[in-house]
Amino acid sequence: MRACIDPGHGGGDTGALTADGRMEKDTNLRVALMVEQELRGSGIEVMLTRRDDRDISLSERCRMANRWRADVFVSLHADAAGGTSAKGHHAIHSIHSQPGKGGNKLARLLVDQVTLATGRQPFPRGDRGVWTRESQNHPGVDYYAVIRETDMSAVILERGFLTNPEDAALLFDDSFLQKQARGIARAIMIYFGVKIEEVAVGMFKDIAGHWAQGNIEHLAQIGIVRGREDGTFAPDAPITRAEAAVILDRAIAYILGEVQKMIRGAA
Ligand SMILES: [Zn+2]
């Protein structure tokens, strides 16, 4: 189970811009690193096509995924439209993937799980936010390079419109990106048939007034602990050795991520 996560654009290629000049390449990388963290401990291997702000051609991104023999390729983007009204996430897969299989299955899961995780409705294009695009010059061939040149199930996930003020604010808000990342990771887990025993829940039903409520909410917000399927946290239930290992592993990854940010900020 190998997932190649591709943060769109980078380096001199900023991608789309918000009205106040914030860049698509930055929100793409931020959410990609969160997806990687979310998939820790799931048994799914993750490779990112970039981990920092650099130029990589579309063909090189595809070659990286092909060489590594990824099973899925998820290219993370944010959109721009002519006006400000278009909003919401949507996903593109190959014209060759069959309904309910491969890229189509992955695209459907990504759109639906992001909808569930964020509470935001998909952009109404194609089949409830899932669509394909064929090259006009080359009939029978996919228009988008990262879908055309990858050997595995590939999806471009457009996570919202930077030209819409509401979407633009959310796409640079870490707590929103964390929710999006959880939805994306969950979609990939479901695609691979990984059993999900814990689900991300913003607010747990059973911790109000608990002496550790603040700690639990903080750790849930940064992705270290999660709730149960039924929306509870069960604060006084005993922990297994496996659960402790997963929590510690996430905490170490989180701390290393923060340290890296500090080092980058100081450089
Ligand atoms: Zn893009």
Short mmCIF file of C-alpha atoms and ligand atoms in Angstrom, two decimals:
data_model
loop_
_atom_site.label_atom_id
_atom_site.label_comp_id
_atom_site.label_asym_id
_atom_site.label_seq_id
_atom_site.Cartn_x
_atom_site.Cartn_y
_atom_site.Cartn_z
CA MET A 1 0.00 0.00 0.00
CA ARG A 2 1.86 3.03 -1.30
CA ALA A 3 0.41 6.52 -1.60
CA CYS A 4 2.25 9.27 -3.45
CA ILE A 5 1.04 12.68 -2.30
CA ASP A 6 1.82 15.52 -4.69
CA PRO A 7 1.65 19.08 -3.36
CA GLY A 8 0.89 21.01 -6.55
CA HIS A 9 3.21 23.78 -7.86
CA GLY A 10 6.22 25.09 -5.85
CA GLY A 11 9.28 27.29 -6.32
CA GLY A 12 8.79 29.81 -9.12
CA ASP A 13 5.37 28.31 -9.89
CA THR A 14 3.05 29.82 -7.28
CA GLY A 15 -0.16 28.27 -8.58
CA ALA A 16 -3.35 30.28 -8.04
CA LEU A 17 -3.38 33.37 -5.84
CA THR A 18 -5.84 34.82 -3.34
CA ALA A 19 -6.99 38.42 -3.72
CA ASP A 20 -4.32 39.44 -1.18
CA GLY A 21 -1.55 37.46 -2.87
CA ARG A 22 -1.34 34.27 -0.79
CA MET A 23 -0.09 31.38 -2.90
CA GLU A 24 -1.62 28.05 -3.77
CA LYS A 25 1.77 26.29 -3.58
CA ASP A 26 1.92 27.03 0.17
CA THR A 27 -1.50 25.67 1.16
CA ASN A 28 -0.87 22.59 -1.01
CA LEU A 29 2.36 21.76 0.82
CA ARG A 30 0.89 22.47 4.25
CA VAL A 31 -2.02 20.08 3.78
CA ALA A 32 0.20 17.43 2.14
CA LEU A 33 2.45 17.30 5.22
CA MET A 34 -0.68 16.95 7.39
CA VAL A 35 -1.95 14.08 5.23
CA GLU A 36 1.39 12.34 5.68
CA GLN A 37 1.05 12.67 9.47
CA GLU A 38 -2.54 11.45 9.36
CA LEU A 39 -1.46 8.28 7.55
CA ARG A 40 1.23 7.43 10.11
CA GLY A 41 0.51 4.12 11.78
CA SER A 42 -2.05 3.14 9.12
CA GLY A 43 0.28 0.69 7.36
CA ILE A 44 0.20 2.83 4.19
CA GLU A 45 3.61 4.03 2.97
CA VAL A 46 3.65 7.68 1.94
CA MET A 47 5.94 9.56 -0.41
CA LEU A 48 5.68 13.31 -1.08
CA THR A 49 6.87 14.66 -4.43
CA ARG A 50 8.18 17.71 -2.56
CA ARG A 51 8.59 18.54 1.11
CA ASP A 52 9.64 22.15 0.64
CA ASP A 53 9.22 25.09 -1.72
CA ARG A 54 10.83 23.96 -4.99
CA ASP A 55 10.18 23.64 -8.70
CA ILE A 56 9.38 20.15 -9.99
CA SER A 57 8.02 19.51 -13.48
CA LEU A 58 4.77 17.63 -13.91
CA SER A 59 6.60 14.82 -15.72
CA GLU A 60 9.14 14.49 -12.90
CA ARG A 61 6.33 14.19 -10.34
CA CYS A 62 4.88 11.34 -12.40
CA ARG A 63 8.26 9.66 -12.83
CA MET A 64 8.81 9.77 -9.05
CA ALA A 65 5.50 8.02 -8.44
CA ASN A 66 6.03 5.48 -11.24
CA ARG A 67 9.58 4.61 -10.15
CA TRP A 68 8.45 4.16 -6.55
CA ARG A 69 5.55 2.00 -7.80
CA ALA A 70 2.93 3.94 -5.92
CA ASP A 71 -0.56 2.41 -5.84
CA VAL A 72 -2.28 5.77 -5.70
CA PHE A 73 -1.28 9.31 -6.68
CA VAL A 74 -3.11 12.23 -5.11
CA SER A 75 -2.23 15.67 -6.46
CA LEU A 76 -3.31 18.42 -4.07
CA HIS A 77 -4.37 21.77 -5.48
CA ALA A 78 -6.60 24.77 -4.90
CA ASP A 79 -8.56 26.39 -7.66
CA ALA A 80 -9.18 29.79 -9.20
CA ALA A 81 -12.26 30.89 -11.13
CA GLY A 82 -13.27 33.96 -13.09
CA GLY A 83 -15.61 35.28 -10.41
CA THR A 84 -15.68 34.99 -6.62
CA SER A 85 -18.79 32.81 -6.29
CA ALA A 86 -17.37 29.35 -7.15
CA LYS A 87 -16.45 27.47 -3.97
CA GLY A 88 -15.91 23.97 -2.64
CA HIS A 89 -13.72 20.97 -3.40
CA HIS A 90 -13.84 18.68 -6.43
CA ALA A 91 -11.73 15.93 -7.96
CA ILE A 92 -10.58 14.84 -11.42
CA HIS A 93 -9.66 11.28 -12.45
CA SER A 94 -8.71 9.50 -15.67
CA ILE A 95 -11.20 9.24 -18.53
CA HIS A 96 -10.22 5.55 -18.61
CA SER A 97 -11.16 4.58 -15.04
CA GLN A 98 -14.35 2.55 -14.67
CA PRO A 99 -17.17 3.69 -12.35
CA GLY A 100 -16.49 2.54 -8.78
CA LYS A 101 -12.94 1.44 -9.58
CA GLY A 102 -9.42 2.87 -9.62
CA GLY A 103 -9.27 6.62 -10.04
CA ASN A 104 -13.04 7.01 -10.05
CA LYS A 105 -13.35 5.17 -6.73
CA LEU A 106 -10.51 7.21 -5.21
CA ALA A 107 -11.92 10.53 -6.48
CA ARG A 108 -15.39 9.72 -5.08
CA LEU A 109 -13.90 8.77 -1.69
CA LEU A 110 -11.76 11.92 -1.57
CA VAL A 111 -14.66 14.25 -2.33
CA ASP A 112 -17.05 12.48 0.07
CA GLN A 113 -14.59 12.16 2.95
CA VAL A 114 -13.48 15.79 2.64
CA THR A 115 -17.16 16.78 2.68
CA LEU A 116 -17.71 14.72 5.85
CA ALA A 117 -14.54 15.91 7.59
CA THR A 118 -14.98 19.62 6.86
CA GLY A 119 -18.77 20.01 6.61
CA ARG A 120 -18.24 21.91 3.32
CA GLN A 121 -20.21 20.95 0.22
CA PRO A 122 -18.37 19.96 -2.97
CA PHE A 123 -18.28 22.23 -6.01
CA PRO A 124 -21.14 20.95 -8.18
CA ARG A 125 -19.22 19.83 -11.23
CA GLY A 126 -19.61 16.45 -12.97
CA ASP A 127 -20.99 13.75 -10.67
CA ARG A 128 -21.25 15.60 -7.33
CA GLY A 129 -17.76 17.07 -7.65
CA VAL A 130 -16.12 14.16 -9.51
CA TRP A 131 -15.25 14.62 -13.17
CA THR A 132 -12.81 13.83 -15.98
CA ARG A 133 -11.21 15.88 -18.75
CA GLU A 134 -10.18 14.59 -22.14
CA SER A 135 -7.55 16.28 -24.29
CA GLN A 136 -9.17 18.16 -27.18
CA ASN A 137 -6.16 17.73 -29.45
CA HIS A 138 -5.70 14.06 -28.62
CA PRO A 139 -9.05 12.30 -28.25
CA GLY A 140 -8.90 9.29 -25.95
CA VAL A 141 -6.11 10.86 -23.89
CA ASP A 142 -6.35 12.57 -20.51
CA TYR A 143 -5.90 16.34 -20.53
CA TYR A 144 -3.99 16.58 -17.21
CA ALA A 145 -0.36 15.43 -17.24
CA VAL A 146 -0.30 14.02 -13.71
CA ILE A 147 -3.25 11.79 -14.60
CA ARG A 148 -2.01 10.95 -18.11
CA GLU A 149 1.60 10.12 -17.21
CA THR A 150 1.09 8.20 -13.96
CA ASP A 151 0.78 4.39 -14.04
CA MET A 152 -1.49 4.11 -10.97
CA SER A 153 -4.90 5.39 -9.87
CA ALA A 154 -4.40 9.15 -9.96
CA VAL A 155 -6.62 11.98 -8.77
CA ILE A 156 -6.27 15.75 -8.76
CA LEU A 157 -8.04 17.09 -5.69
CA GLU A 158 -8.99 20.74 -5.95
CA ARG A 159 -9.56 21.68 -2.31
CA GLY A 160 -11.45 24.92 -2.79
CA PHE A 161 -11.28 28.19 -4.72
CA LEU A 162 -8.69 30.79 -3.76
CA THR A 163 -10.82 33.30 -5.68
CA ASN A 164 -13.69 32.78 -3.19
CA PRO A 165 -13.08 34.80 0.02
CA GLU A 166 -14.58 32.12 2.30
CA ASP A 167 -12.57 29.25 0.76
CA ALA A 168 -9.44 31.41 0.62
CA ALA A 169 -9.56 32.11 4.36
CA LEU A 170 -10.11 28.43 5.18
CA LEU A 171 -7.32 27.19 2.90
CA PHE A 172 -4.81 29.13 5.00
CA ASP A 173 -6.35 28.16 8.36
CA ASP A 174 -4.48 25.28 10.01
CA SER A 175 -7.45 23.88 11.91
CA PHE A 176 -9.45 23.70 8.66
CA LEU A 177 -6.52 22.15 6.78
CA GLN A 178 -6.22 19.57 9.55
CA LYS A 179 -9.84 18.56 8.92
CA GLN A 180 -9.24 18.40 5.18
CA ALA A 181 -6.12 16.31 5.73
CA ARG A 182 -8.08 13.89 7.90
CA GLY A 183 -10.70 13.52 5.18
CA ILE A 184 -8.03 12.93 2.53
CA ALA A 185 -6.21 10.37 4.70
CA ARG A 186 -9.46 8.59 5.53
CA ALA A 187 -10.35 8.37 1.83
CA ILE A 188 -6.97 6.77 1.09
CA MET A 189 -7.38 4.34 4.00
CA ILE A 190 -10.86 3.32 2.84
CA TYR A 191 -9.56 2.94 -0.73
CA PHE A 192 -6.95 0.45 0.52
CA GLY A 193 -9.46 -1.27 2.83
CA VAL A 194 -7.57 -0.26 5.98
CA LYS A 195 -9.79 -0.67 9.01
CA ILE A 196 -10.44 2.65 10.66
CA GLU A 197 -11.17 2.14 14.31
CA GLU A 198 -10.78 5.75 15.25
CA VAL A 199 -12.43 8.70 13.58
CA ALA A 200 -11.64 12.35 13.71
CA VAL A 201 -14.32 14.21 15.61
CA GLY A 202 -14.08 17.93 16.22
CA MET A 203 -15.78 17.94 19.57
CA PHE A 204 -16.35 14.80 21.61
CA LYS A 205 -19.73 14.26 23.19
CA ASP A 206 -18.47 12.87 26.48
CA ILE A 207 -15.65 15.13 27.66
CA ALA A 208 -17.53 18.30 28.66
CA GLY A 209 -16.46 19.18 32.20
CA HIS A 210 -13.86 16.39 32.35
CA TRP A 211 -10.71 17.46 34.22
CA ALA A 212 -8.63 16.73 31.07
CA GLN A 213 -11.04 18.32 28.55
CA GLY A 214 -8.60 21.07 27.51
CA ASN A 215 -5.71 18.64 26.99
CA ILE A 216 -7.87 16.21 25.01
CA GLU A 217 -9.24 18.94 22.74
CA HIS A 218 -5.78 20.38 22.15
CA LEU A 219 -4.29 16.98 21.27
CA ALA A 220 -7.26 16.20 19.01
CA GLN A 221 -6.83 19.55 17.26
CA ILE A 222 -3.18 18.86 16.42
CA GLY A 223 -4.01 15.28 15.40
CA ILE A 224 -2.35 13.32 18.21
CA VAL A 225 -5.49 11.69 19.65
CA ARG A 226 -8.79 10.86 17.96
CA GLY A 227 -12.28 9.91 18.98
CA ARG A 228 -14.33 6.81 18.38
CA GLU A 229 -16.77 6.01 15.58
CA ASP A 230 -19.73 7.06 17.75
CA GLY A 231 -18.33 10.55 18.38
CA THR A 232 -17.17 9.86 21.93
CA PHE A 233 -13.65 9.97 23.34
CA ALA A 234 -14.20 7.62 26.31
CA PRO A 235 -11.79 9.66 28.49
CA ASP A 236 -11.66 7.10 31.30
CA ALA A 237 -11.30 3.95 29.17
CA PRO A 238 -7.98 2.09 29.52
CA ILE A 239 -5.41 2.44 26.73
CA THR A 240 -3.81 -0.53 24.93
CA ARG A 241 -0.08 -0.80 24.21
CA ALA A 242 -0.83 -0.43 20.48
CA GLU A 243 -2.84 2.76 21.05
CA ALA A 244 -0.05 4.16 23.21
CA ALA A 245 2.48 3.38 20.46
CA VAL A 246 0.39 5.15 17.80
CA ILE A 247 -0.11 8.22 20.00
CA LEU A 248 3.59 8.43 20.84
CA ASP A 249 4.55 7.99 17.19
CA ARG A 250 2.20 10.83 16.16
CA ALA A 251 3.52 13.03 18.95
CA ILE A 252 7.14 12.47 17.90
CA ALA A 253 6.27 13.25 14.26
CA TYR A 254 4.44 16.37 15.35
CA ILE A 255 7.35 17.62 17.47
CA LEU A 256 9.86 16.92 14.69
CA GLY A 257 7.61 18.82 12.28
CA GLU A 258 7.49 21.81 14.66
CA VAL A 259 11.27 21.74 15.11
CA GLN A 260 11.76 21.69 11.34
CA LYS A 261 9.46 24.70 11.03
CA MET A 262 11.46 26.57 13.68
CA ILE A 263 14.73 25.77 11.92
CA ARG A 264 13.30 26.90 8.59
CA GLY A 265 11.93 30.06 10.21
CA ALA A 266 15.34 30.85 11.73
CA ALA A 267 17.25 30.18 8.48
ZN ZN B 1 -3.00 24.03 -8.84
#
